mmCIF file with all atom_site columns, C-alpha atoms in Angstrom:
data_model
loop_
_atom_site.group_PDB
_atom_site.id
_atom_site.type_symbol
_atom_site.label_atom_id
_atom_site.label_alt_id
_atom_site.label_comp_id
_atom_site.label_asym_id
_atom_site.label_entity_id
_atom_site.label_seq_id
_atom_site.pdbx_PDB_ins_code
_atom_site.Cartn_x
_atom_site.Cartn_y
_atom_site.Cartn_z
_atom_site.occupancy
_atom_site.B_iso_or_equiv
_atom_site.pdbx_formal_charge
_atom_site.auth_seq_id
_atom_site.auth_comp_id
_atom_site.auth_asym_id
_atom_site.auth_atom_id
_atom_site.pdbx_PDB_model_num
ATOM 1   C CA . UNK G 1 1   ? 2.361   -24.943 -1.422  1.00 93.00 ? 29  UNK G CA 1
ATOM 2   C CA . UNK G 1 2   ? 6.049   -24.824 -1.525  1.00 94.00 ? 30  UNK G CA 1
ATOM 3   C CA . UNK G 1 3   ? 6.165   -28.677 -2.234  1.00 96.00 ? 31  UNK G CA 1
ATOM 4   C CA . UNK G 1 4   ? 3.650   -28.961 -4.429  1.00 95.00 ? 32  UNK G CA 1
ATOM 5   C CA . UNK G 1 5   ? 5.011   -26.271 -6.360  1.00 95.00 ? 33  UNK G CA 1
ATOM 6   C CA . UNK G 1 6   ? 8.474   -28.090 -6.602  1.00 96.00 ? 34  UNK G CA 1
ATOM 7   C CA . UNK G 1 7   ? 6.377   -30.973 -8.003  1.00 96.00 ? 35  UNK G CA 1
ATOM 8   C CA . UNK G 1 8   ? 4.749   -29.122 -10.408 1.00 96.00 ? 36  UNK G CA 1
ATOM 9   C CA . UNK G 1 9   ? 7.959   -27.354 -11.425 1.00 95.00 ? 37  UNK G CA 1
ATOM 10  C CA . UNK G 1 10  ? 9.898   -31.152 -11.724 1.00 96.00 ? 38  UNK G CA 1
ATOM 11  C CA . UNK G 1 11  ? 6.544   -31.983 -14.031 1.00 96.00 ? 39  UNK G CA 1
ATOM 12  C CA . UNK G 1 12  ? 6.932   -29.128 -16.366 1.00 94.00 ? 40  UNK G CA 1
ATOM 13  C CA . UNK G 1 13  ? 3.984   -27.167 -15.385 1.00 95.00 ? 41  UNK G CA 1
ATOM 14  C CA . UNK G 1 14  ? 5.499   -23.999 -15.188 1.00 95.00 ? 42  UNK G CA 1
ATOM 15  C CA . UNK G 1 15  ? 2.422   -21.875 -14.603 1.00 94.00 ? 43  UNK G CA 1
ATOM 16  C CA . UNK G 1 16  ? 1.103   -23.800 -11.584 1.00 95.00 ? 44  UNK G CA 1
ATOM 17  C CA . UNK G 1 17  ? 4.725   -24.002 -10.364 1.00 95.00 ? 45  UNK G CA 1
ATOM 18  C CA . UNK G 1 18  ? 5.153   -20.512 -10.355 1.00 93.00 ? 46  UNK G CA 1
ATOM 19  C CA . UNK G 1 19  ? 1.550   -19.329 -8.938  1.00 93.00 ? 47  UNK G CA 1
ATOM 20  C CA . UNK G 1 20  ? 1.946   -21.778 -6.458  1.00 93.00 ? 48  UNK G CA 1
ATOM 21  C CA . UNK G 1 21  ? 5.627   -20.726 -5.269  1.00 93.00 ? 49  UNK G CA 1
ATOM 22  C CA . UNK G 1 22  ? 3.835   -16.950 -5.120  1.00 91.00 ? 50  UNK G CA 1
ATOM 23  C CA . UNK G 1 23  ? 1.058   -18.498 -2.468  1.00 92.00 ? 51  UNK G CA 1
ATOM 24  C CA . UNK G 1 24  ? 4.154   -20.253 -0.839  1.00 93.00 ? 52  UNK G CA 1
ATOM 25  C CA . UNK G 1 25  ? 6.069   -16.662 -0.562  1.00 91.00 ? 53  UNK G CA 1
ATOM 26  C CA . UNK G 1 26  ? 3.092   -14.898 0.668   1.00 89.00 ? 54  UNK G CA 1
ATOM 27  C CA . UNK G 1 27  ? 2.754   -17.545 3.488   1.00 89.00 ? 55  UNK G CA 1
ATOM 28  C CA . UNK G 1 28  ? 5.748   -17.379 4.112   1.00 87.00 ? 56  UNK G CA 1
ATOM 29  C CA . UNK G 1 29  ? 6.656   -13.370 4.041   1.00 84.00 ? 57  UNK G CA 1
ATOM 30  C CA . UNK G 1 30  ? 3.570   -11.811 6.187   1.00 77.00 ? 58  UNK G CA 1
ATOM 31  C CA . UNK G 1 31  ? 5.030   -8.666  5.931   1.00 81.00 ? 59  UNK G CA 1
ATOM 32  C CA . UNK G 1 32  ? 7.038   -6.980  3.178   1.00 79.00 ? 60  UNK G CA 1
ATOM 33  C CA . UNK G 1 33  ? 10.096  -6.247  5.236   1.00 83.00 ? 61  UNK G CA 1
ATOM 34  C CA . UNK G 1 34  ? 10.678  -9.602  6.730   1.00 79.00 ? 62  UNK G CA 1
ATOM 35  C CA . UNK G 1 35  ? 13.321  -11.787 5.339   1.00 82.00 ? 63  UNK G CA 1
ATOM 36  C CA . UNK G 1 36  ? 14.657  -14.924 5.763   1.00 87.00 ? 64  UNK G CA 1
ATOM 37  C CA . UNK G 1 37  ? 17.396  -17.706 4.007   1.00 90.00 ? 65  UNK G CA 1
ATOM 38  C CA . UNK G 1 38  ? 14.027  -19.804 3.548   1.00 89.00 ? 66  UNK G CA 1
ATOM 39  C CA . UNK G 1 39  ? 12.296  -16.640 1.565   1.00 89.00 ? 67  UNK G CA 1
ATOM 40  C CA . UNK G 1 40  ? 15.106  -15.975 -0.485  1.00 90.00 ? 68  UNK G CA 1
ATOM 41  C CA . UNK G 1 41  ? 15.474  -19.737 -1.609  1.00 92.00 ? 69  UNK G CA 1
ATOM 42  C CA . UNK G 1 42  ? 11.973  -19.828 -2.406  1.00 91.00 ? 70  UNK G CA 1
ATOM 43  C CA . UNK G 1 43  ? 12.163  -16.870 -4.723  1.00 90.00 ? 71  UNK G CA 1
ATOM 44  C CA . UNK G 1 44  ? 15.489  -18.620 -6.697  1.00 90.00 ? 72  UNK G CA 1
ATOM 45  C CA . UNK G 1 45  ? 13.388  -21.753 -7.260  1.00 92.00 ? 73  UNK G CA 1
ATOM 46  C CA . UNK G 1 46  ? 10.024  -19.517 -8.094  1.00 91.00 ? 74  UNK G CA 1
ATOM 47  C CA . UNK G 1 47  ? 12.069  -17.632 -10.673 1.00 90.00 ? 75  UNK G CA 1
ATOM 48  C CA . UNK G 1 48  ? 13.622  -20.660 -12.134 1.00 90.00 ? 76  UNK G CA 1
ATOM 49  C CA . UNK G 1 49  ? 10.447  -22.190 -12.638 1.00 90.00 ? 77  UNK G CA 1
ATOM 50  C CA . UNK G 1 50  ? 8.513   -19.122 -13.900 1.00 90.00 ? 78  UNK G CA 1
ATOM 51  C CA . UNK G 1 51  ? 7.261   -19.187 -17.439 1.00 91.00 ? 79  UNK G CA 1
ATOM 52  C CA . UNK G 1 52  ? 8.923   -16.509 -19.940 1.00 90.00 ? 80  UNK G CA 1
ATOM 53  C CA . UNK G 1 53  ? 5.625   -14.415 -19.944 1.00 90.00 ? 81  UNK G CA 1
ATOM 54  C CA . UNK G 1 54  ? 6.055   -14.487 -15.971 1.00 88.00 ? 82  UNK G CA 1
ATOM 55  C CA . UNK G 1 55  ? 10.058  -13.418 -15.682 1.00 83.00 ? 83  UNK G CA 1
ATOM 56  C CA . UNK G 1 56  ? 9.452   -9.754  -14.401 1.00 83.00 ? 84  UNK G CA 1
ATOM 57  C CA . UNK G 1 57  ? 6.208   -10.514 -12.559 1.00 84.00 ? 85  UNK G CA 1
ATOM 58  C CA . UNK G 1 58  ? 2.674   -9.130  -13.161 1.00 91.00 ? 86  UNK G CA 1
ATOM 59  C CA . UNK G 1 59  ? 1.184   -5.760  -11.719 1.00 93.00 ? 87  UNK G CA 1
ATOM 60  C CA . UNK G 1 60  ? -0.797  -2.692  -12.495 1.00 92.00 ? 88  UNK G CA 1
ATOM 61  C CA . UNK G 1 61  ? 2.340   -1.447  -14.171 1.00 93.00 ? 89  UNK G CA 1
ATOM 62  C CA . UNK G 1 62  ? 3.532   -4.423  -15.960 1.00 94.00 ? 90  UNK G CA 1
ATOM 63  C CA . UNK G 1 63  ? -0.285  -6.328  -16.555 1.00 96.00 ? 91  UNK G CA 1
ATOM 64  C CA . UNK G 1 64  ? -0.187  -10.132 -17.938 1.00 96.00 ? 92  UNK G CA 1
ATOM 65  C CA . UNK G 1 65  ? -1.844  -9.251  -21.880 1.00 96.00 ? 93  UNK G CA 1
ATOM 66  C CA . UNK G 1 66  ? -4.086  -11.805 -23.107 1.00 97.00 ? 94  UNK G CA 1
ATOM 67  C CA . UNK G 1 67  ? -5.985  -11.595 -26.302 1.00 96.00 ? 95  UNK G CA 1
ATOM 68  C CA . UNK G 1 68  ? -8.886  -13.546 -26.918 1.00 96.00 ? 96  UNK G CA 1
ATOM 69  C CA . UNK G 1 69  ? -9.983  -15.366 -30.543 1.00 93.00 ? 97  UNK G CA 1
ATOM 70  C CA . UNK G 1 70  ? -12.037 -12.278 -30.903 1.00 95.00 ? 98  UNK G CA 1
ATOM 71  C CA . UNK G 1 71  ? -9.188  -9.876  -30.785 1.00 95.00 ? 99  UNK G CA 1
ATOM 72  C CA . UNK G 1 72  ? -10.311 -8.601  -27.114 1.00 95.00 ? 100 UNK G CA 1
ATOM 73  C CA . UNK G 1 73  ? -7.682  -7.937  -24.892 1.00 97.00 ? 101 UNK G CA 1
ATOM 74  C CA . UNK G 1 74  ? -7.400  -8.568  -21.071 1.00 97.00 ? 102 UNK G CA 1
ATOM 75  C CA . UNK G 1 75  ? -5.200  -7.368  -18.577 1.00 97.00 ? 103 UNK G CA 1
ATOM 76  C CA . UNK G 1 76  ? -4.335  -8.899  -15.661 1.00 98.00 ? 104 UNK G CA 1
ATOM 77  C CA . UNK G 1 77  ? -2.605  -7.632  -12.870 1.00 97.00 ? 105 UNK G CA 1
ATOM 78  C CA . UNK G 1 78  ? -2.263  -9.941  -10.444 1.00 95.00 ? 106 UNK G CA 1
ATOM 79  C CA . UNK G 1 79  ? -2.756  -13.757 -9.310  1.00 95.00 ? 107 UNK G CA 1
ATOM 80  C CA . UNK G 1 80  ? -3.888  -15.035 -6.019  1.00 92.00 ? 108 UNK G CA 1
ATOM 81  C CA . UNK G 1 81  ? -5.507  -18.394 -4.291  1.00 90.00 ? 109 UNK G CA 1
ATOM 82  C CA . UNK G 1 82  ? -8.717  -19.067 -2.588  1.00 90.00 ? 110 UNK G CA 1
ATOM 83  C CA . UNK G 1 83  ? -8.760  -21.782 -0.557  1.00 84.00 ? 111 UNK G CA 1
ATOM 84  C CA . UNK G 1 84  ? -12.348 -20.911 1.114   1.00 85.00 ? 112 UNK G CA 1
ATOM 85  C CA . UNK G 1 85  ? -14.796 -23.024 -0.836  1.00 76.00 ? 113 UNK G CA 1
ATOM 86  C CA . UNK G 1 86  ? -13.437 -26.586 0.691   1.00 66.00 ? 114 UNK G CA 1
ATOM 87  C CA . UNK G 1 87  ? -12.900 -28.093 -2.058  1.00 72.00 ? 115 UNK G CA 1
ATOM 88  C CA . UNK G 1 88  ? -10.053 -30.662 -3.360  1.00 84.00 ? 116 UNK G CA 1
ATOM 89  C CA . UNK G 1 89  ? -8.331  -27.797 -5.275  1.00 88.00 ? 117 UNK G CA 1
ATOM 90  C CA . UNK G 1 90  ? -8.149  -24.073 -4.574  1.00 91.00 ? 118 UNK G CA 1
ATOM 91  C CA . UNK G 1 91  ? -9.732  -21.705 -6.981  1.00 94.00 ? 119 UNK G CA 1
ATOM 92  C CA . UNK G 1 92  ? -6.947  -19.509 -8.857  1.00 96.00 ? 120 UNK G CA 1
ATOM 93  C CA . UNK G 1 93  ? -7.659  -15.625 -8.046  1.00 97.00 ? 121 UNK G CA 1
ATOM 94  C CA . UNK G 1 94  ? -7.044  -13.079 -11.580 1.00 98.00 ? 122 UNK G CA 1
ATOM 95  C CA . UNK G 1 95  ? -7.054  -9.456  -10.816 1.00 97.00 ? 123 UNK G CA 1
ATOM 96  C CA . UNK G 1 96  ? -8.251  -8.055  -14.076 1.00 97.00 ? 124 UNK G CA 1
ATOM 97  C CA . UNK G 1 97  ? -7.865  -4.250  -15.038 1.00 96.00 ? 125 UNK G CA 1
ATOM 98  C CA . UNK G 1 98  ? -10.696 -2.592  -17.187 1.00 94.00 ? 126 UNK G CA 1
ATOM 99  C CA . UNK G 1 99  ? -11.010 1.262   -17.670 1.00 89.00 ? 127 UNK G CA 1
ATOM 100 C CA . UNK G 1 100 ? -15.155 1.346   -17.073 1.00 84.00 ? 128 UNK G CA 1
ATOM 101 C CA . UNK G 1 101 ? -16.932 -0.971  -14.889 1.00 75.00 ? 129 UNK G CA 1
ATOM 102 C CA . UNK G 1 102 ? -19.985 -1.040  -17.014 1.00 78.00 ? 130 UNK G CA 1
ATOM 103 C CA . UNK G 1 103 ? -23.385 -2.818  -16.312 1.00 87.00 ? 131 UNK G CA 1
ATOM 104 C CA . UNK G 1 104 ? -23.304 -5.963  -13.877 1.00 90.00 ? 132 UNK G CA 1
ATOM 105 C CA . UNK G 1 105 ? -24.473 -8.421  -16.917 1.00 93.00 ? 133 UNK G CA 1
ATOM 106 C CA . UNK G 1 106 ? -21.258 -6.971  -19.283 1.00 91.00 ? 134 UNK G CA 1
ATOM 107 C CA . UNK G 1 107 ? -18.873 -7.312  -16.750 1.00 93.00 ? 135 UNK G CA 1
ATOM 108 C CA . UNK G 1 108 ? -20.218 -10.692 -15.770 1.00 95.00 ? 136 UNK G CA 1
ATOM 109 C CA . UNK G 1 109 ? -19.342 -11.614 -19.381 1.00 95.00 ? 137 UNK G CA 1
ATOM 110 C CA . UNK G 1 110 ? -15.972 -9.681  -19.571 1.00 95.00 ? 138 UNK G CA 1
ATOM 111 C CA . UNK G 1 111 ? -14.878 -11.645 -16.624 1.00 96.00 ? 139 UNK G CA 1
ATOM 112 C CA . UNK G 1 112 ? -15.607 -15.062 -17.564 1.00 97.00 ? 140 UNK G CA 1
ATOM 113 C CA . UNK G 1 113 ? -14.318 -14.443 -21.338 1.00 97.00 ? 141 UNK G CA 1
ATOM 114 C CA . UNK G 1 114 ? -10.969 -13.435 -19.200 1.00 97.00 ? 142 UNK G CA 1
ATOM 115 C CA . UNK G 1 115 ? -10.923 -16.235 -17.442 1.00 98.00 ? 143 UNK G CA 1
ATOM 116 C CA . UNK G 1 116 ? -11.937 -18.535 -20.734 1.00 97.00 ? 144 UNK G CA 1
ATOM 117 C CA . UNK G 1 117 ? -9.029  -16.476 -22.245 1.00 98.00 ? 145 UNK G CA 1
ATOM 118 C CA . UNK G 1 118 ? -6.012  -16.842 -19.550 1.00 98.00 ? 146 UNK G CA 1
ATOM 119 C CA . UNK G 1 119 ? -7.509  -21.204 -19.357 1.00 97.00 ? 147 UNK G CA 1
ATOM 120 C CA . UNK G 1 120 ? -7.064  -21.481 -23.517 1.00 96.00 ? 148 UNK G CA 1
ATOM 121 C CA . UNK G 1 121 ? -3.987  -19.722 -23.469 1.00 96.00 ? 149 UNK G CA 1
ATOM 122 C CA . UNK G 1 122 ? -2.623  -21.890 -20.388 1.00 96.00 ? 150 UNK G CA 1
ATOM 123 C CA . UNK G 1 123 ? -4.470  -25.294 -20.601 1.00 96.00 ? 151 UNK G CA 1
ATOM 124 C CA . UNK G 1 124 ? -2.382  -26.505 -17.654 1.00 96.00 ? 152 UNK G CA 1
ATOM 125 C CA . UNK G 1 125 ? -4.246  -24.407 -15.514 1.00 97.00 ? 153 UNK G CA 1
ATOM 126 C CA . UNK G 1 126 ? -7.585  -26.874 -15.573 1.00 95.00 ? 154 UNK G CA 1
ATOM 127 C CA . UNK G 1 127 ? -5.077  -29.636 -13.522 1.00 94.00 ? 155 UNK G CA 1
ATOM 128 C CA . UNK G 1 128 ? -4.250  -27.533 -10.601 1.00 94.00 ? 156 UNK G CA 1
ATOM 129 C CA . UNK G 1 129 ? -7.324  -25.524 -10.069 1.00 95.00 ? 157 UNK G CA 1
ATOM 130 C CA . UNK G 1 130 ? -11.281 -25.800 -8.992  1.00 94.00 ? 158 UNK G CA 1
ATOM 131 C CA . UNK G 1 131 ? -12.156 -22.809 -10.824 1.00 95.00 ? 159 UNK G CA 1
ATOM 132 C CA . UNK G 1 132 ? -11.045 -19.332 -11.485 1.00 97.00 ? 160 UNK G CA 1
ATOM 133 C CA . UNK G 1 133 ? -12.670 -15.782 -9.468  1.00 97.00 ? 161 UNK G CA 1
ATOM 134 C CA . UNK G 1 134 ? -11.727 -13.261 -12.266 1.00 97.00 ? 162 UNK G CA 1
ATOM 135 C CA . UNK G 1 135 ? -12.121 -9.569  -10.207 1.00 97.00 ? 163 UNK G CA 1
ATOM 136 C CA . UNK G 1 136 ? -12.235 -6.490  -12.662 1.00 96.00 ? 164 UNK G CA 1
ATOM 137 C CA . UNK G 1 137 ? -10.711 -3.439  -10.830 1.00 95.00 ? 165 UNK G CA 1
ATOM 138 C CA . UNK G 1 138 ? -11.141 0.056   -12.799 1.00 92.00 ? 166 UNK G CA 1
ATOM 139 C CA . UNK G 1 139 ? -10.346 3.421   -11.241 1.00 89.00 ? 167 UNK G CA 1
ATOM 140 C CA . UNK G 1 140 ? -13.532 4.872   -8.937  1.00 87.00 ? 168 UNK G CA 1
ATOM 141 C CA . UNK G 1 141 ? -15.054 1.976   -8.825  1.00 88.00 ? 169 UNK G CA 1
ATOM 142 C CA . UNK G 1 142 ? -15.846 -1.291  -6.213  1.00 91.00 ? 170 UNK G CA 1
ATOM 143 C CA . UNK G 1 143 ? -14.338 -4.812  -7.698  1.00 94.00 ? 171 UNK G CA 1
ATOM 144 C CA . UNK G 1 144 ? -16.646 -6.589  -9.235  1.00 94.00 ? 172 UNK G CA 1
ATOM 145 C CA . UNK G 1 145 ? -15.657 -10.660 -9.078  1.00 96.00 ? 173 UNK G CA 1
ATOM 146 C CA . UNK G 1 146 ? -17.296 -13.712 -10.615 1.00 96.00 ? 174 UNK G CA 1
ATOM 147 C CA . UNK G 1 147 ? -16.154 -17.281 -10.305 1.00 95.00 ? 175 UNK G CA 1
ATOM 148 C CA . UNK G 1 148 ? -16.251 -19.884 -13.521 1.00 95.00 ? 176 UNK G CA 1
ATOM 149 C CA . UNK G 1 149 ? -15.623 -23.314 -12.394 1.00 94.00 ? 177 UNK G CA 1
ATOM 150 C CA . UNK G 1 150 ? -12.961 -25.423 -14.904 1.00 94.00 ? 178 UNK G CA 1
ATOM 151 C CA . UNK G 1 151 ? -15.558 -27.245 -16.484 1.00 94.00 ? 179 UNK G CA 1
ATOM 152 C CA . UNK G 1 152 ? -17.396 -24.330 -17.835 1.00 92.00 ? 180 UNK G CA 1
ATOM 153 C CA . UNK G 1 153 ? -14.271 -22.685 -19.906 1.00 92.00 ? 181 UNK G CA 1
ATOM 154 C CA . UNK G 1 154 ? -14.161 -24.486 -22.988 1.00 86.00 ? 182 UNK G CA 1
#
């Protein structure tokens, strides 16, 4: 990941640079207090590379804000990778943070509009990825996660 994320970052895709260099660091760091020369350089290069948006990170405290053609706004608290379904490219993981969980067909439709949303917004996104598993999180309440492949968010 770390090399592919240097390529990406050399080809001015800062958004797959960056979520890349965050797979590379978790790889690389198992554990939040090990450290290494080889983590720290990582991080340099990762923050380089990040997008403005991306400078101070994403998290439940600080959530990504993305707002849709409708006016709907999404907020996303996290990134990750799955690499499980085999294919040539991973899918791109968005933690998603929504105060109800609602009905299964609602949130089915929240979470691919997110994922529509953060693709639109970020059209680099469709080179590096297979898809995207959007998981909305709200407080009491299981995860609920869908996947939308690339071709589908138009």
């Amino acid at each position: 990941y770390w090399t592919t994320a240097r390529s990406m970052a050399k080809q001015n895709q800062p958004w797959n640079a960056w979520l890349y260099y965050q797979q590379a660091a978790a790889l690389l760091q198992p554990v939040g207090f090990v450290s290494s020369s080889h983590l720290e350089k990582l991080q340099t290069e990762a923050s380089t590379a990040a997008p403005p948006v991306l400078q101070k990170g994403v998290s439940v405290d600080q959530p990504l804000v993305l707002r849709a053609t409708d006016g709907t706004e999404y907020r996303i608290t996290g990134f990750g990778f799955d690499d499980s379904s085999s294919k040539e490219k991973v899918d791109l993981v968005v933690h998603l943070k929504v105060d109800t969980a609602g009905d299964a067909a609602a949130t089915r439709k929240r979470n691919s509009e997110a994922a529509r949303t953060l693709v639109l917004a970020y059209p680099e996104l469709r080179s590096a990825f297979h898809g995207v598993w959007v998981s909305s999180e709200s407080p009491g309440a299981s995860p609920f996660a869908t996947e939308e492949p690339m071709e589908n968010l138009r």
